[in-house]
C-alpha positions as a LaTeX table, in Angstrom:
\begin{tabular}{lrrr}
\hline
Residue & $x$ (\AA) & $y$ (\AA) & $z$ (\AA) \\
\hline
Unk1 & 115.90 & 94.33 & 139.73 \\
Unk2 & 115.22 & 97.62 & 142.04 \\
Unk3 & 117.24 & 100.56 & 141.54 \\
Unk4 & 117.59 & 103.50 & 144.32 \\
Unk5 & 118.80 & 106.81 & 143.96 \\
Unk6 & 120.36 & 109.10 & 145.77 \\
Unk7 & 120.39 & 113.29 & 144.93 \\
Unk8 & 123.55 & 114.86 & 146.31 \\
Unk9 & 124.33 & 118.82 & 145.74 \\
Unk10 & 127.58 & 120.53 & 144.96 \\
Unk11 & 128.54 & 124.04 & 143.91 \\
Unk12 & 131.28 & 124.82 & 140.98 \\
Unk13 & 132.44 & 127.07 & 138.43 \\
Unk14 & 133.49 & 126.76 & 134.76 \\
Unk15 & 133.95 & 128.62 & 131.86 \\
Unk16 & 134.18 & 127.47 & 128.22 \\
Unk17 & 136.63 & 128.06 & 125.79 \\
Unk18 & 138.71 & 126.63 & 123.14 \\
Unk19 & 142.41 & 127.96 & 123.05 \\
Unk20 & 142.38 & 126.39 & 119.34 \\
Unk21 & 139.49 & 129.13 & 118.52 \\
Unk22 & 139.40 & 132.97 & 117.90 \\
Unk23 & 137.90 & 135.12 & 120.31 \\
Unk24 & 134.88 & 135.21 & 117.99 \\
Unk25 & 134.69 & 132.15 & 117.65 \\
Unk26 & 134.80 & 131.07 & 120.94 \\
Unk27 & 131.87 & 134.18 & 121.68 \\
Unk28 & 130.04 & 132.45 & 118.56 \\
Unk29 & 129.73 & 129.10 & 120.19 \\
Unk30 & 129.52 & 129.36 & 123.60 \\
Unk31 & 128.28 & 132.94 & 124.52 \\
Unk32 & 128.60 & 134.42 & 127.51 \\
Unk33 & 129.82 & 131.19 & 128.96 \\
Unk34 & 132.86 & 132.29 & 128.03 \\
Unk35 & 133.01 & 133.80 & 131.34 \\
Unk36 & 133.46 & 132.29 & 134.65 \\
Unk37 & 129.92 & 131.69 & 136.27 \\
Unk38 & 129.12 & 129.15 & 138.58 \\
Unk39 & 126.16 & 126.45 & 138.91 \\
Unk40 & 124.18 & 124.37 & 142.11 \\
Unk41 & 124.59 & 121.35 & 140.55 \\
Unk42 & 122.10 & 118.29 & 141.27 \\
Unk43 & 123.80 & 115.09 & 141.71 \\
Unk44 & 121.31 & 111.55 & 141.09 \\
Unk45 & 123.37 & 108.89 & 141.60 \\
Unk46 & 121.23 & 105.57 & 140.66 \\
Unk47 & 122.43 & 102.23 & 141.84 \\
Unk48 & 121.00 & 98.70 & 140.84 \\
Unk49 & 121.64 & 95.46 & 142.19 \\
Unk50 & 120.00 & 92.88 & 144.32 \\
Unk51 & 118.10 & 93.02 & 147.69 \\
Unk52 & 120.50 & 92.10 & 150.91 \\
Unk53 & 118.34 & 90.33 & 152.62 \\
Unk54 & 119.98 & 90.85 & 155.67 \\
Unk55 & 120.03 & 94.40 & 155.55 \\
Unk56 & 117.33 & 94.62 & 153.06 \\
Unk57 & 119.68 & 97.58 & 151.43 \\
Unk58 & 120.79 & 97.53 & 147.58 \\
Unk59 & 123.51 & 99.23 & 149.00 \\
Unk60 & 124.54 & 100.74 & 152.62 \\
Unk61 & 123.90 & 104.58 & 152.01 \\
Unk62 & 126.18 & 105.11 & 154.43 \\
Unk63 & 128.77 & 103.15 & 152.45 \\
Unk64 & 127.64 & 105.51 & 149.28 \\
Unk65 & 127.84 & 108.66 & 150.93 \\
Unk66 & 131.11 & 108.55 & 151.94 \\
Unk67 & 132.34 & 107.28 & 148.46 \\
Unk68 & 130.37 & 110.26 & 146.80 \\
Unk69 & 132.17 & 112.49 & 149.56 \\
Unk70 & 135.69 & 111.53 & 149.18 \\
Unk71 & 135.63 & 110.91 & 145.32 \\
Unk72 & 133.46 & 113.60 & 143.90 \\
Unk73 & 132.25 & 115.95 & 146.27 \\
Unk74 & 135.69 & 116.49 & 147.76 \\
Unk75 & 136.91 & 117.18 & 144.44 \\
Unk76 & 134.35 & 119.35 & 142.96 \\
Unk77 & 132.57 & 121.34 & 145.48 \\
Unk78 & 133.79 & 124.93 & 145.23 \\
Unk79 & 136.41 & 124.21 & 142.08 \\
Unk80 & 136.97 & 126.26 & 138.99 \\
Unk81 & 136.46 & 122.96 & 137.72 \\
Unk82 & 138.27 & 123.47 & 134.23 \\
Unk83 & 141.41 & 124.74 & 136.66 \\
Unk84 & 141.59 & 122.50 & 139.82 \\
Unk85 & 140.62 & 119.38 & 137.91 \\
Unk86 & 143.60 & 117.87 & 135.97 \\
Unk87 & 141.00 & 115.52 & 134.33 \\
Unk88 & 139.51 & 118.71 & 132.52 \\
Unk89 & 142.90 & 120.38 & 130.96 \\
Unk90 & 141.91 & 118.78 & 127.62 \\
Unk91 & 138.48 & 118.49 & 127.91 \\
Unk92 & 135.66 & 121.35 & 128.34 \\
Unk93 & 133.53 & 121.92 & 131.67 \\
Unk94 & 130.31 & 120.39 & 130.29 \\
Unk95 & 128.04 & 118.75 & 132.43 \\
Unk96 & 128.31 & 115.74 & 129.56 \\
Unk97 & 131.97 & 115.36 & 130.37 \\
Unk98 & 131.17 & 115.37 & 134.34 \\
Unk99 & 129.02 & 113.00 & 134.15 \\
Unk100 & 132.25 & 110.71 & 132.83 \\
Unk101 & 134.64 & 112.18 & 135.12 \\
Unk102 & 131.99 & 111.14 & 138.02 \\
Unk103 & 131.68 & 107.80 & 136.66 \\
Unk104 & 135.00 & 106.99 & 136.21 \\
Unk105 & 135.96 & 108.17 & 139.85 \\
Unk106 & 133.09 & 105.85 & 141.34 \\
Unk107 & 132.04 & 102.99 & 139.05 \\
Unk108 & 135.27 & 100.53 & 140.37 \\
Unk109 & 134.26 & 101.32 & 143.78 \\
Unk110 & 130.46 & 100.17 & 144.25 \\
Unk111 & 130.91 & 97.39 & 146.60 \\
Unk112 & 129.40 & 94.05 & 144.55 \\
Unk113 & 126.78 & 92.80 & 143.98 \\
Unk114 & 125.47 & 96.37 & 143.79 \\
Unk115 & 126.80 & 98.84 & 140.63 \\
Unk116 & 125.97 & 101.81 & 139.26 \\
Unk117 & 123.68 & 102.09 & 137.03 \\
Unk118 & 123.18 & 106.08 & 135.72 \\
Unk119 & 124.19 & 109.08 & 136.52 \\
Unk120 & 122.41 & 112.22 & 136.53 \\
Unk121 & 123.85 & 115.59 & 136.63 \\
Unk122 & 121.60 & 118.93 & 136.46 \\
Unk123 & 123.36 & 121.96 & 135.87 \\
Unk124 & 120.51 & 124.34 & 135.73 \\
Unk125 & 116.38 & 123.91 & 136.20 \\
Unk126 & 116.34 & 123.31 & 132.72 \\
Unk127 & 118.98 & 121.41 & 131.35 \\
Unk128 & 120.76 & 118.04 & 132.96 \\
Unk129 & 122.92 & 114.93 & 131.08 \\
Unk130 & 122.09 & 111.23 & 132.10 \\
Unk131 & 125.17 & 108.36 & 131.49 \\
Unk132 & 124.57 & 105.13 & 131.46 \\
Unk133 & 128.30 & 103.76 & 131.24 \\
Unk134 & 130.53 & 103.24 & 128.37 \\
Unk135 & 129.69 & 100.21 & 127.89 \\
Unk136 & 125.92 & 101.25 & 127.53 \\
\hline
\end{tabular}
């Protein structure tokens, strides 16, 4: 079965810290992202599914672009993502939980027969998470 993907590009800000933690602690652990700094994030969103052979599409891009736009980028872009996000008051700013939060905000809405099949989210040249799905 083919798979396409499509890169899309946001900008945010986070910081990390556990209220549960001392100041040390929390310096111990997550360094200076303790403060707020910001990232370029790189989007991959990979979708699988069969041919139309109609359109010859796995999926309209058109059709994913604007569910990308109203779901995720509309939400992220420009956020303090651990303060405008309700989804993050318990949970850190990692790119591991965005990669969730993304999923969960798009997975329901891939028209069929198409669906997503991974996500990728860099956060800087040298790291990024991949998610497959919970149920993967």
């Amino acid at each position: 079965m083919p798979f396409i993907t499509k890169q899309y590009k946001f900008c945010a800000a986070h910081r990390y810290w556990n209220a549960d933690w001392s100041k040390e602690k929390n310096k111990n652990i997550f360094g200076k992202d303790v403060y707020i700094h910001g990232h370029n994030y790189l989007l991959d969103v990979t979708i699988s599914g069969p041919i139309d052979e109609k359109s010859g599409f796995i999926i309209n891009l058109k059709t994913l672009n604007d569910l990308i736009e109203k779901k995720v980028l509309s939400i992220l872009d420009h956020s303090q993502i651990e303060k405008d996000i309700r989804w993050f008051d318990s949970r850190q700013p990692s790119t591991e939980h965005l990669v969730v939060f993304i999923w969960d905000q798009i997975a329901k809405n891939i028209p069929l027969p198409a669906k997503i099949y991974k996500i990728r989210l860099q956060e800087t040249p040298t790291i990024y998470t991949e998610y497959f799905g919970p149920e993967k």
